[in-house]
C-alpha positions as a printed NumPy array, in Angstrom:
array([[ -58.169, -128.857,  -80.203],
       [ -60.353, -127.549,  -78.532],
       [ -59.267, -126.643,  -75.158],
       [ -60.877, -125.719,  -72.02 ],
       [ -60.785, -121.857,  -70.693],
       [ -58.709, -120.798,  -74.074],
       [ -61.748, -118.021,  -74.159],
       [ -59.886, -116.347,  -70.996],
       [ -56.814, -115.963,  -72.62 ],
       [ -58.634, -114.659,  -75.519],
       [ -60.489, -112.161,  -73.339],
       [ -56.986, -111.205,  -71.961],
       [ -55.213, -110.701,  -75.266],
       [ -58.336, -108.128,  -76.865],
       [ -58.578, -106.46 ,  -73.366],
       [ -55.202, -106.001,  -73.124],
       [ -55.105, -105.193,  -76.954],
       [ -57.595, -102.595,  -76.135],
       [ -55.3  , -101.279,  -73.59 ],
       [ -52.869, -100.737,  -76.346],
       [ -55.18 ,  -98.291,  -78.733],
       [ -56.537,  -96.458,  -75.282],
       [ -53.4  ,  -95.802,  -74.559],
       [ -52.418,  -94.484,  -77.447],
       [ -55.839,  -92.367,  -78.372],
       [ -54.596,  -90.215,  -75.361],
       [ -51.858,  -89.476,  -76.387],
       [ -53.346,  -88.586,  -79.451],
       [ -55.699,  -86.145,  -78.023],
       [ -53.404,  -84.512,  -75.653],
       [ -51.051,  -83.974,  -78.35 ],
       [ -53.967,  -82.44 ,  -81.072],
       [ -55.452,  -80.63 ,  -77.278],
       [ -58.471,  -82.402,  -77.668],
       [ -60.314,  -83.18 ,  -74.766],
       [ -61.053,  -86.409,  -73.5  ],
       [ -60.603,  -88.954,  -70.39 ],
       [ -59.102,  -92.286,  -70.42 ],
       [ -61.81 ,  -94.183,  -69.199],
       [ -63.421,  -93.003,  -72.189],
       [ -61.282,  -93.068,  -74.483],
       [ -60.933,  -97.442,  -72.804],
       [ -64.425,  -97.954,  -72.762],
       [ -64.874,  -96.306,  -76.871],
       [ -61.897,  -98.658,  -77.309],
       [ -63.331, -101.722,  -76.232],
       [ -66.441, -101.029,  -77.821],
       [ -65.905,  -99.71 ,  -81.312],
       [ -62.23 ,  -99.81 ,  -81.905],
       [ -61.976, -100.024,  -85.748],
       [ -64.143,  -96.254,  -85.021],
       [ -61.305,  -94.941,  -82.665],
       [ -58.585,  -96.437,  -85.364],
       [ -60.029,  -94.669,  -87.996],
       [ -60.611,  -91.106,  -86.406],
       [ -56.784,  -91.841,  -84.959],
       [ -56.087,  -91.772,  -88.433],
       [ -57.826,  -89.386,  -89.782],
       [ -56.956,  -86.361,  -87.238],
       [ -53.228,  -87.207,  -87.488],
       [ -52.157,  -88.13 ,  -91.139],
       [ -51.56 ,  -84.038,  -91.669],
       [ -53.523,  -82.862,  -94.368],
       [ -57.03 ,  -84.893,  -93.248],
       [ -56.962,  -82.811,  -89.598],
       [ -60.314,  -80.41 ,  -89.108],
       [ -59.969,  -77.654,  -86.292],
       [ -61.58 ,  -78.404,  -83.053],
       [ -63.219,  -75.9  ,  -81.285],
       [ -61.308,  -74.474,  -79.804],
       [ -58.277,  -74.823,  -82.727],
       [ -61.209,  -72.577,  -84.563],
       [ -62.694,  -70.355,  -81.621],
       [ -58.165,  -69.037,  -81.425],
       [ -57.68 ,  -68.723,  -84.514],
       [ -60.996,  -66.63 ,  -85.165],
       [ -59.056,  -64.463,  -81.887],
       [ -56.484,  -63.942,  -83.789],
       [ -57.661,  -62.947,  -87.041],
       [ -60.007,  -60.93 ,  -85.131],
       [ -57.33 ,  -58.559,  -83.693],
       [ -56.115,  -58.785,  -87.129],
       [ -58.973,  -57.035,  -88.664],
       [ -59.27 ,  -54.689,  -85.947],
       [ -55.284,  -53.45 ,  -85.873],
       [ -55.61 ,  -53.594,  -89.844],
       [ -59.243,  -51.028,  -89.453],
       [ -57.052,  -48.762,  -86.456],
       [ -53.445,  -48.792,  -88.985],
       [ -56.334,  -47.845,  -92.147],
       [ -57.883,  -45.429,  -90.672],
       [ -55.383,  -43.728,  -88.969],
       [ -53.324,  -43.181,  -92.193],
       [ -56.46 ,  -41.683,  -93.624],
       [ -56.592,  -38.42 ,  -90.825],
       [ -54.866,  -35.43 ,  -91.968],
       [ -52.43 ,  -34.157,  -89.693],
       [ -53.754,  -31.542,  -87.041],
       [ -52.614,  -28.066,  -88.1  ],
       [ -50.922,  -26.645,  -85.11 ],
       [ -51.644,  -22.819,  -84.476],
       [ -48.722,  -21.177,  -83.511],
       [ -49.615,  -17.848,  -81.435]])
């Protein structure tokens, strides 16, 4: 039953599996605009692939994904612009028209 050198095949299979997981993680990060690096993805896939799989599931299933810092910043900027626009519109509506003097 025991064959010498089978451990090498096991390591090759594991590294191939983790490479595939890191490739999928990189694609998910790029799609969701999450910063990171491919080497980081590979290292995490080799060491913590169950956590990587859970993170990918939580970030790609609709309704589970939380906003990234960049998305929060962009949304806050858009909300701030809308707030300023609404304040300007309200203040312009409450200002009485200027009476012109006929001379």
